[in-house]
Coordinates of C-alpha atoms in Angstrom, one line a residue:
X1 CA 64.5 10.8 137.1
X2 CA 64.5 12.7 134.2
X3 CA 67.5 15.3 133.4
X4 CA 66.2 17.9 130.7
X5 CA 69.8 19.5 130.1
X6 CA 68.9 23.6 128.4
X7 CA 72.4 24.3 127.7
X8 CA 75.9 23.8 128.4
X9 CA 78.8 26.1 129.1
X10 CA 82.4 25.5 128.0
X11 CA 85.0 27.6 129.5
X12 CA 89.1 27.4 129.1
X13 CA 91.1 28.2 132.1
X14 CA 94.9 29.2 132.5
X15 CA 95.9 28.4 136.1
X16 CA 99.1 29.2 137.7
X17 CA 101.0 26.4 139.6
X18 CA 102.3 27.7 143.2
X19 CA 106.1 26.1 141.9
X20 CA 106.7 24.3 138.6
X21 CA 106.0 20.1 138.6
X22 CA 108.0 18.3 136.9
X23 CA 108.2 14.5 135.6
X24 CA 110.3 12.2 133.3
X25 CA 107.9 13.8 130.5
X26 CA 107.9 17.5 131.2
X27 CA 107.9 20.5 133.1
X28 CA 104.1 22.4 134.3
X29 CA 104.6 26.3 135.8
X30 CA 100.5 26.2 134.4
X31 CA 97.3 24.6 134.0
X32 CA 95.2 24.8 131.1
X33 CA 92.1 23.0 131.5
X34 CA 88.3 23.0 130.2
X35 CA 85.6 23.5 133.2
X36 CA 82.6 22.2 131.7
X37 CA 78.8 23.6 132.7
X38 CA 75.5 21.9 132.5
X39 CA 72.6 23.7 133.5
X40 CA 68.9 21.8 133.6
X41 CA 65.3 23.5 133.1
X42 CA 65.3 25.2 136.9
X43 CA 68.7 26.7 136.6
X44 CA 70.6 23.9 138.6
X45 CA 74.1 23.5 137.4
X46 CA 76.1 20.4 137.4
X47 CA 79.9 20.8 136.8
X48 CA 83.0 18.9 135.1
X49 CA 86.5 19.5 134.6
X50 CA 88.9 18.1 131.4
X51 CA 92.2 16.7 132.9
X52 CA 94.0 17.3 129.7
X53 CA 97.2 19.0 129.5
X54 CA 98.1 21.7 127.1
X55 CA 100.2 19.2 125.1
X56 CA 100.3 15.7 124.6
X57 CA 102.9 14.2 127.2
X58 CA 100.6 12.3 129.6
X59 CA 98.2 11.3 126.9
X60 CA 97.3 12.3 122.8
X61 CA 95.0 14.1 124.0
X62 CA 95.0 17.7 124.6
X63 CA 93.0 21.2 126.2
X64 CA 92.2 21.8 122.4
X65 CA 91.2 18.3 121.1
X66 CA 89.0 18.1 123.9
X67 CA 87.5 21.4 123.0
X68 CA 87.1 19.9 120.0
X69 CA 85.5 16.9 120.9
X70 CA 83.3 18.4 123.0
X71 CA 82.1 21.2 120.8
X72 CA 81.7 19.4 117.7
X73 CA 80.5 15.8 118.7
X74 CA 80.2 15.1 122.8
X75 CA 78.1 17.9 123.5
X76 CA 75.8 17.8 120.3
X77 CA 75.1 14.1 121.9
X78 CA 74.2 15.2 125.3
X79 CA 71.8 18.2 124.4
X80 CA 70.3 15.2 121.8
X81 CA 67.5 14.0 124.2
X82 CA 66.8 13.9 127.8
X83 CA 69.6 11.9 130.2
X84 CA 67.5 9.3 133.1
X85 CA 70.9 8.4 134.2
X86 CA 74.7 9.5 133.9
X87 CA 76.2 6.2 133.1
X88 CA 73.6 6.1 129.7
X89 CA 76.3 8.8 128.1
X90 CA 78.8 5.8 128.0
X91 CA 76.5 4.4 125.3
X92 CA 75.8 7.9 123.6
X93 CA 79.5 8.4 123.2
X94 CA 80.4 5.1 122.1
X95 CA 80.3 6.0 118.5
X96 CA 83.0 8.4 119.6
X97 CA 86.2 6.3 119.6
X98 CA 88.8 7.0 122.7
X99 CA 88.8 10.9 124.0
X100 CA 88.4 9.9 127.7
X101 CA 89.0 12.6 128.7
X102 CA 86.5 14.7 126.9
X103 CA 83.7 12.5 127.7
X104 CA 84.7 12.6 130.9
X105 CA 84.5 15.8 131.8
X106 CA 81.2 16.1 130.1
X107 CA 80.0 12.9 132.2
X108 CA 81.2 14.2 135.2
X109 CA 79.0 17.5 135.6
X110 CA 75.5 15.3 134.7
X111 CA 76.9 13.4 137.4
X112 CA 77.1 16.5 139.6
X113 CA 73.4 17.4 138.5
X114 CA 72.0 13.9 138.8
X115 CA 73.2 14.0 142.3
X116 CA 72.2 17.3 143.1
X117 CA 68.8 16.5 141.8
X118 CA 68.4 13.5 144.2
X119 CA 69.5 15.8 146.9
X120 CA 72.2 13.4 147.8
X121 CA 75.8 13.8 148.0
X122 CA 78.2 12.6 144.7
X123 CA 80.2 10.2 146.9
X124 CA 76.7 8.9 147.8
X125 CA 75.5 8.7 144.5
X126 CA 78.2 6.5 143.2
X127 CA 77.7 3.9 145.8
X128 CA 80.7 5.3 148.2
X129 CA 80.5 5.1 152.0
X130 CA 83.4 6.6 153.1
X131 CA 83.5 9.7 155.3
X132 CA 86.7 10.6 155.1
X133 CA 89.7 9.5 152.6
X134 CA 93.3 9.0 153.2
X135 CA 95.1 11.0 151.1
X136 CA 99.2 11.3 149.6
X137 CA 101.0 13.7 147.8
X138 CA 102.7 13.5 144.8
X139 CA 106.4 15.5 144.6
X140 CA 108.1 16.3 141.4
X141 CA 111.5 16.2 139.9
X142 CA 113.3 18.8 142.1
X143 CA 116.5 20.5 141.1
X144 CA 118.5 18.8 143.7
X145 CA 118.5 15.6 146.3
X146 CA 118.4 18.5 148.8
X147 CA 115.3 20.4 147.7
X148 CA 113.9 16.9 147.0
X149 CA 114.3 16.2 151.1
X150 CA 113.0 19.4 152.2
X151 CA 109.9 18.8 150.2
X152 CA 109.3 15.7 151.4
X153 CA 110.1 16.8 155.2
X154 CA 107.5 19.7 154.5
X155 CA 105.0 17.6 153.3
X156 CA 105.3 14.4 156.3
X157 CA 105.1 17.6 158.7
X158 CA 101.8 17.9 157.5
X159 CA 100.7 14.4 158.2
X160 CA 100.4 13.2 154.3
X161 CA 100.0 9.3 154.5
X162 CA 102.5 8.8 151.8
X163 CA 104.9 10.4 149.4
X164 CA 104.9 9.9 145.9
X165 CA 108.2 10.6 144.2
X166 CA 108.8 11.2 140.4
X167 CA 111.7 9.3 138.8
X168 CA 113.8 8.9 135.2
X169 CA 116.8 7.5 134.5
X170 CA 119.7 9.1 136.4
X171 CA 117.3 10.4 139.1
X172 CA 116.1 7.2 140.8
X173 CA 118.0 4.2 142.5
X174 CA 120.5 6.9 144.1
X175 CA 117.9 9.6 144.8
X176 CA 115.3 6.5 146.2
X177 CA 118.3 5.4 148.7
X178 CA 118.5 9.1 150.3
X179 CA 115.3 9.6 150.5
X180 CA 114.8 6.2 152.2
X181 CA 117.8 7.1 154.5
X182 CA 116.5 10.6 155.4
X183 CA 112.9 8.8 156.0
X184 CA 112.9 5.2 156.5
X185 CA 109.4 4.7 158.2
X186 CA 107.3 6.8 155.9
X187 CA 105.1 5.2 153.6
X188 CA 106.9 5.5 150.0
X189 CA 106.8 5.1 146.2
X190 CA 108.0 5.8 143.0
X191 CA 106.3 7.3 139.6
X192 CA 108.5 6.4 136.4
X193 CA 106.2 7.8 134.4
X194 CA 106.9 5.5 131.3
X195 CA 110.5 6.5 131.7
X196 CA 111.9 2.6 131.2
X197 CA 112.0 -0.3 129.1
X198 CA 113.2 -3.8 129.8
X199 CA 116.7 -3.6 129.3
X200 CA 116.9 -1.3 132.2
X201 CA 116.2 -4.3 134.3
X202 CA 119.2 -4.5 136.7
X203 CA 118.2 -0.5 137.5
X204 CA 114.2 -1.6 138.6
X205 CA 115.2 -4.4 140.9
X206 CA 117.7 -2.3 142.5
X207 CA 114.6 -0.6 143.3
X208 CA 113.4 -3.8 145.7
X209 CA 115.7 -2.5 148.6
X210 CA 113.8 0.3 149.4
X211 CA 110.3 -1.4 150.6
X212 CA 108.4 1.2 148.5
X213 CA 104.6 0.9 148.3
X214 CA 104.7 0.2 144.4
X215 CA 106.7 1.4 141.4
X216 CA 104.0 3.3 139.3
X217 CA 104.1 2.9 135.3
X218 CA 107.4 1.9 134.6
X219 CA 107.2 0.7 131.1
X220 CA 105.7 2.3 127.8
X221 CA 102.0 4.2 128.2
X222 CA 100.4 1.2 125.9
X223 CA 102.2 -1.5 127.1
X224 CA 100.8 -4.9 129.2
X225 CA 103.2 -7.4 127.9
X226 CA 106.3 -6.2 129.3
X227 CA 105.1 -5.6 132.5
X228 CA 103.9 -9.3 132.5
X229 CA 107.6 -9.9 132.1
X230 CA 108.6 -7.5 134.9
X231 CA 106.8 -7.7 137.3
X232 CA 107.8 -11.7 138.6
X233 CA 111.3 -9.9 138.5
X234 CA 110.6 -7.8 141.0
X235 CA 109.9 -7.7 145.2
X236 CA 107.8 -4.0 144.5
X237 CA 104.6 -4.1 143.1
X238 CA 103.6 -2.4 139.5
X239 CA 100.7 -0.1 139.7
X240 CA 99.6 0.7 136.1
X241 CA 98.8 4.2 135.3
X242 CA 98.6 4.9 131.9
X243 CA 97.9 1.3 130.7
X244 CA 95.2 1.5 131.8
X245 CA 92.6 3.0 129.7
X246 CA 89.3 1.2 130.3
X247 CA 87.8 -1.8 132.5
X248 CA 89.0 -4.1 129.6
X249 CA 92.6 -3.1 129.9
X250 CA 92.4 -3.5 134.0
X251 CA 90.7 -7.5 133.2
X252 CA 93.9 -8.1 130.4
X253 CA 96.5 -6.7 133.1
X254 CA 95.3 -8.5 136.1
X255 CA 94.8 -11.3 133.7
X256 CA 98.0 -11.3 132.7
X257 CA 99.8 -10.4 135.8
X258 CA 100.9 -7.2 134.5
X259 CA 100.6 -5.4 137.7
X260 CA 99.3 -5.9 141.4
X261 CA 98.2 -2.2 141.9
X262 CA 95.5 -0.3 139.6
X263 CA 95.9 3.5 139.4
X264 CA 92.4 5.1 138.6
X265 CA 91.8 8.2 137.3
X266 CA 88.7 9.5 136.4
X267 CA 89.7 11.1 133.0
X268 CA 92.0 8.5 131.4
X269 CA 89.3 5.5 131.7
X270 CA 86.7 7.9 130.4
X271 CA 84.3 8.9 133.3
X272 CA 83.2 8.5 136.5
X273 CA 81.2 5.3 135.0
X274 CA 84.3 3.4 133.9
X275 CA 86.1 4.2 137.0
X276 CA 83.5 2.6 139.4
X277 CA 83.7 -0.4 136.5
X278 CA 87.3 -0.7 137.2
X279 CA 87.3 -0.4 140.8
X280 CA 84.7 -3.4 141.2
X281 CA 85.9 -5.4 138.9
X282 CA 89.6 -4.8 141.3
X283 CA 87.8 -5.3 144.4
X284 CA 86.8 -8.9 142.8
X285 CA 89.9 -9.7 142.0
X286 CA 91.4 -8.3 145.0
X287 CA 93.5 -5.8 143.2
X288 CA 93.7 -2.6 145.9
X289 CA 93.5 0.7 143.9
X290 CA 93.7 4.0 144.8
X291 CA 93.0 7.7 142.8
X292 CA 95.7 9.0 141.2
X293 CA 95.9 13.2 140.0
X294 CA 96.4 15.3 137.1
X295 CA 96.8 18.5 138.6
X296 CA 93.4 19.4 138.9
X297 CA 91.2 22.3 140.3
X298 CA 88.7 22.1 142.6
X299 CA 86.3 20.6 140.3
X300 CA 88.4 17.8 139.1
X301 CA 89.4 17.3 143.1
X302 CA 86.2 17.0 144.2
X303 CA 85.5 14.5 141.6
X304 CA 88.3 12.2 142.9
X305 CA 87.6 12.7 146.4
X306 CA 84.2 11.3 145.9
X307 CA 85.1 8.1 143.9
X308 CA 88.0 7.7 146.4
X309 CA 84.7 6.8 149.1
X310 CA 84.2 3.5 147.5
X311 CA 85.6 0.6 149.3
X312 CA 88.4 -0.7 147.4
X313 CA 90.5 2.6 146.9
X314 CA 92.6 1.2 150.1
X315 CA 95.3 3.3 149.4
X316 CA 96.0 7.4 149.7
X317 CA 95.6 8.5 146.5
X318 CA 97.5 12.1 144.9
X319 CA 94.2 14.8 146.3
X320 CA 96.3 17.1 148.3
X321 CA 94.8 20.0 149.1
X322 CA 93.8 22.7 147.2
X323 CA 97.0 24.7 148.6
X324 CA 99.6 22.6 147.7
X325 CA 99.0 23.6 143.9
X326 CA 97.2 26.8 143.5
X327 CA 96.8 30.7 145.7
X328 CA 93.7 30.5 144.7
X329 CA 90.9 27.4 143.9
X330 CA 87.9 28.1 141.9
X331 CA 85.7 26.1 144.6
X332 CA 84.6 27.0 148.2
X333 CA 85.4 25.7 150.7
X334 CA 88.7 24.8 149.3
X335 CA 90.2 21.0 149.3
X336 CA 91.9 20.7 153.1
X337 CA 94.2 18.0 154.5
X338 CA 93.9 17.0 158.1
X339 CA 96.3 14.6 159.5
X340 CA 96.5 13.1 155.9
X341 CA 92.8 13.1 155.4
X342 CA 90.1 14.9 153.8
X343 CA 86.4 15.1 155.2
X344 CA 84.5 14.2 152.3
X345 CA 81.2 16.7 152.0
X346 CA 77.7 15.9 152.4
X347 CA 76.4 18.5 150.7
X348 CA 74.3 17.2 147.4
X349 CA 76.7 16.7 144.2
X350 CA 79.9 17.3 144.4
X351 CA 79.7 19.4 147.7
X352 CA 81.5 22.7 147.2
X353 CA 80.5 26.0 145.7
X354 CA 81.6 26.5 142.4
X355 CA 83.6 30.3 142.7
X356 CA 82.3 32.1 139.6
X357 CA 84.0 34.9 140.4
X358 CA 87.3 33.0 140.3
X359 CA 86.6 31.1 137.4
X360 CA 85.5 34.8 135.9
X361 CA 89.5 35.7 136.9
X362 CA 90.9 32.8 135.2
X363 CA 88.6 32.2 132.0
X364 CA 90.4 33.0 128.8
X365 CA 87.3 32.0 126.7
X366 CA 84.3 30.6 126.4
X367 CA 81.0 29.5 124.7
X368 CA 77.7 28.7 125.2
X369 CA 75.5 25.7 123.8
X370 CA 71.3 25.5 123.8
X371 CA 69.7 23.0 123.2
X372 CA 67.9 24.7 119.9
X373 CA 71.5 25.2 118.5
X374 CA 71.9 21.2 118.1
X375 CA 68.4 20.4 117.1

């Protein structure tokens, strides 16, 4: 298959967040985002979303580097010459060094198109088999123990299959105990965020009592050493998150021992490409994994729910539905949770119609690329 791309649209989104989220590194009441559109030589569109927040707390990158990147250097390469396959971007970027983010997005909607052009769904097209995922939900710092509870209650009402729960120093052993108390059978763990180092040693293995799933990230975003030294310290398994920037970085931390638990997310390893990468080079190993969230829209949802199809994502990842974040997706049907599941679509790409009208409502700007400009 040959994929001719004739132009590509950027657009920049403001979302508003249904309640503030809040982590050890900040506090979201809206989403900023990039939705990137490519559209072949019959018209058929293919579509990608940049994780990136508006500033650099998760990551360095940002909404406006990634504009950046994709405006000046990312999309020049795509529009270059005709695409046979997605993954052949990886190699077109390379020159390009880091900005996962930004190529993923870009990466992403060919994906879409590729699959769409086969007539197959995206899940399908990546090699997943899954028709339905088991999904979590991840809970921010809330402004009491209390409020933290109610959440929680609201959300195992709904049948989530686990609860994430964001931590920091001064709001974690003690907050970890009630919650345990108040739910001592639901599935449970903890998201540091980065918001340790070793000498808070004695604080992490207090952790062990409360039989949580995994303690996510609990040492410094560029770290593997230290959690090599942490982690035979502890009863709870380390899931890296933000170590974890590429398959080479998942091979040094399961060499190493760093962790037992691989987060993946689409946008910090770079694409849907890298991901799969990661998740097979896990499977060998027998490292579960499991796809974690950056507070996406639809587009970036339905992204994760179809890498989530492949076999080794064993455990709910953070896609709750579409409500739990926003009044209103930009995708139809929006993302819904059943019993702690979503029913992945078979529709060809990524399965749900992209709401132009909505993405008309939330748009703050945008620009258009042909393929004559970059010529």
């Amino acid at each position: 298959m040959t994929i001719n791309i004739e132009y590509v649209i950027l657009r920049h989104l403001q979302m508003k967040l249904k309640a503030p989220f809040t982590t050890s590194f900040g506090t979201f009441q809206t989403k900023e985002l990039i939705l990137v559109e490519v559209v072949d030589r019959d018209g058929v569109s293919g579509w990608g979303e940049s994780v990136a927040f508006a500033a650099p707390w998760y990551s360095e990158e940002t909404v406006k580097t990634n504009w950046h990147m994709l405006e000046d250097f990312l999309v020049p390469l795509a529009l270059a010459e005709p695409i046979h396959h997605p993954e052949e971007l990886a190699k077109r970027f390379s020159a390009i060094r880091q900005n996962n983010m930004a190529k993923a997005a870009l990466e992403g909607a060919v994906w879409d198109l590729y699959a769409k052009r086969l007539g197959v769904p995206l899940s399908q097209a990546l090699g997943g088999t899954k028709k339905d995922i088991e999904v979590g939900v991840s809970i921010g710092i809330q402004p009491t123990v209390a409020d933290l509870l109610q959440v929680i209650e609201r959300y195992v009402a709904q049948g989530y299959r686990r609860i994430k729960v964001k931590i920091k120093p001064g709001w974690d052993v003690d907050v970890l105990r009630n919650v345990r108390r108040a739910f001592p059978n639901v599935p449970l763990m903890a998201d540091a965020n980065s918001a340790y180092t070793l000498a808070d040693v004695d604080r992490l293995k207090a952790i062990d009592e409360f039989g949580l799933l995994m303690i996510e990230q609990p040492l410094a975003a560029d770290d593997l050493l230290d959690h090599a030294r942490l982690q035979p310290l502890l009863q709870t398994p380390i899931c890296l998150d933000e170590s974890i920037r590429s398959y080479d970085d998942a091979r040094k931390a399961l060499d190493l021992g760093s962790c037992r638990i691989i987060n993946i997310k689409i946008g910090r390893v770079g694409g849907l490409g890298e991901a799969k990468r990661i998740h097979d080079l896990c499977r060998e190993r027998g490292a579960p994994v499991w796809c974690g969230g950056m507070l996406e829209a639809g587009v970036g949802r339905a992204h994760n729910i179809a890498i989530t199809t492949l076999e080794n994502f064993t455990l709910p990842g953070d896609t709750a539905a579409s409500s739990h974040y926003w009044d209103r997706d930009i995708i139809t049907p929006e993302v819904e949770v059943q019993d702690g599941l979503i029913r992945v679509p078979d529709a060809p790409g990524i399965g749900y119609d992209v709401d132009r009208r909505q993405v008309e409502r939330y748009t703050q700007f945008a620009k258009v690329f042909h393929r004559t400009m970059t010529a």
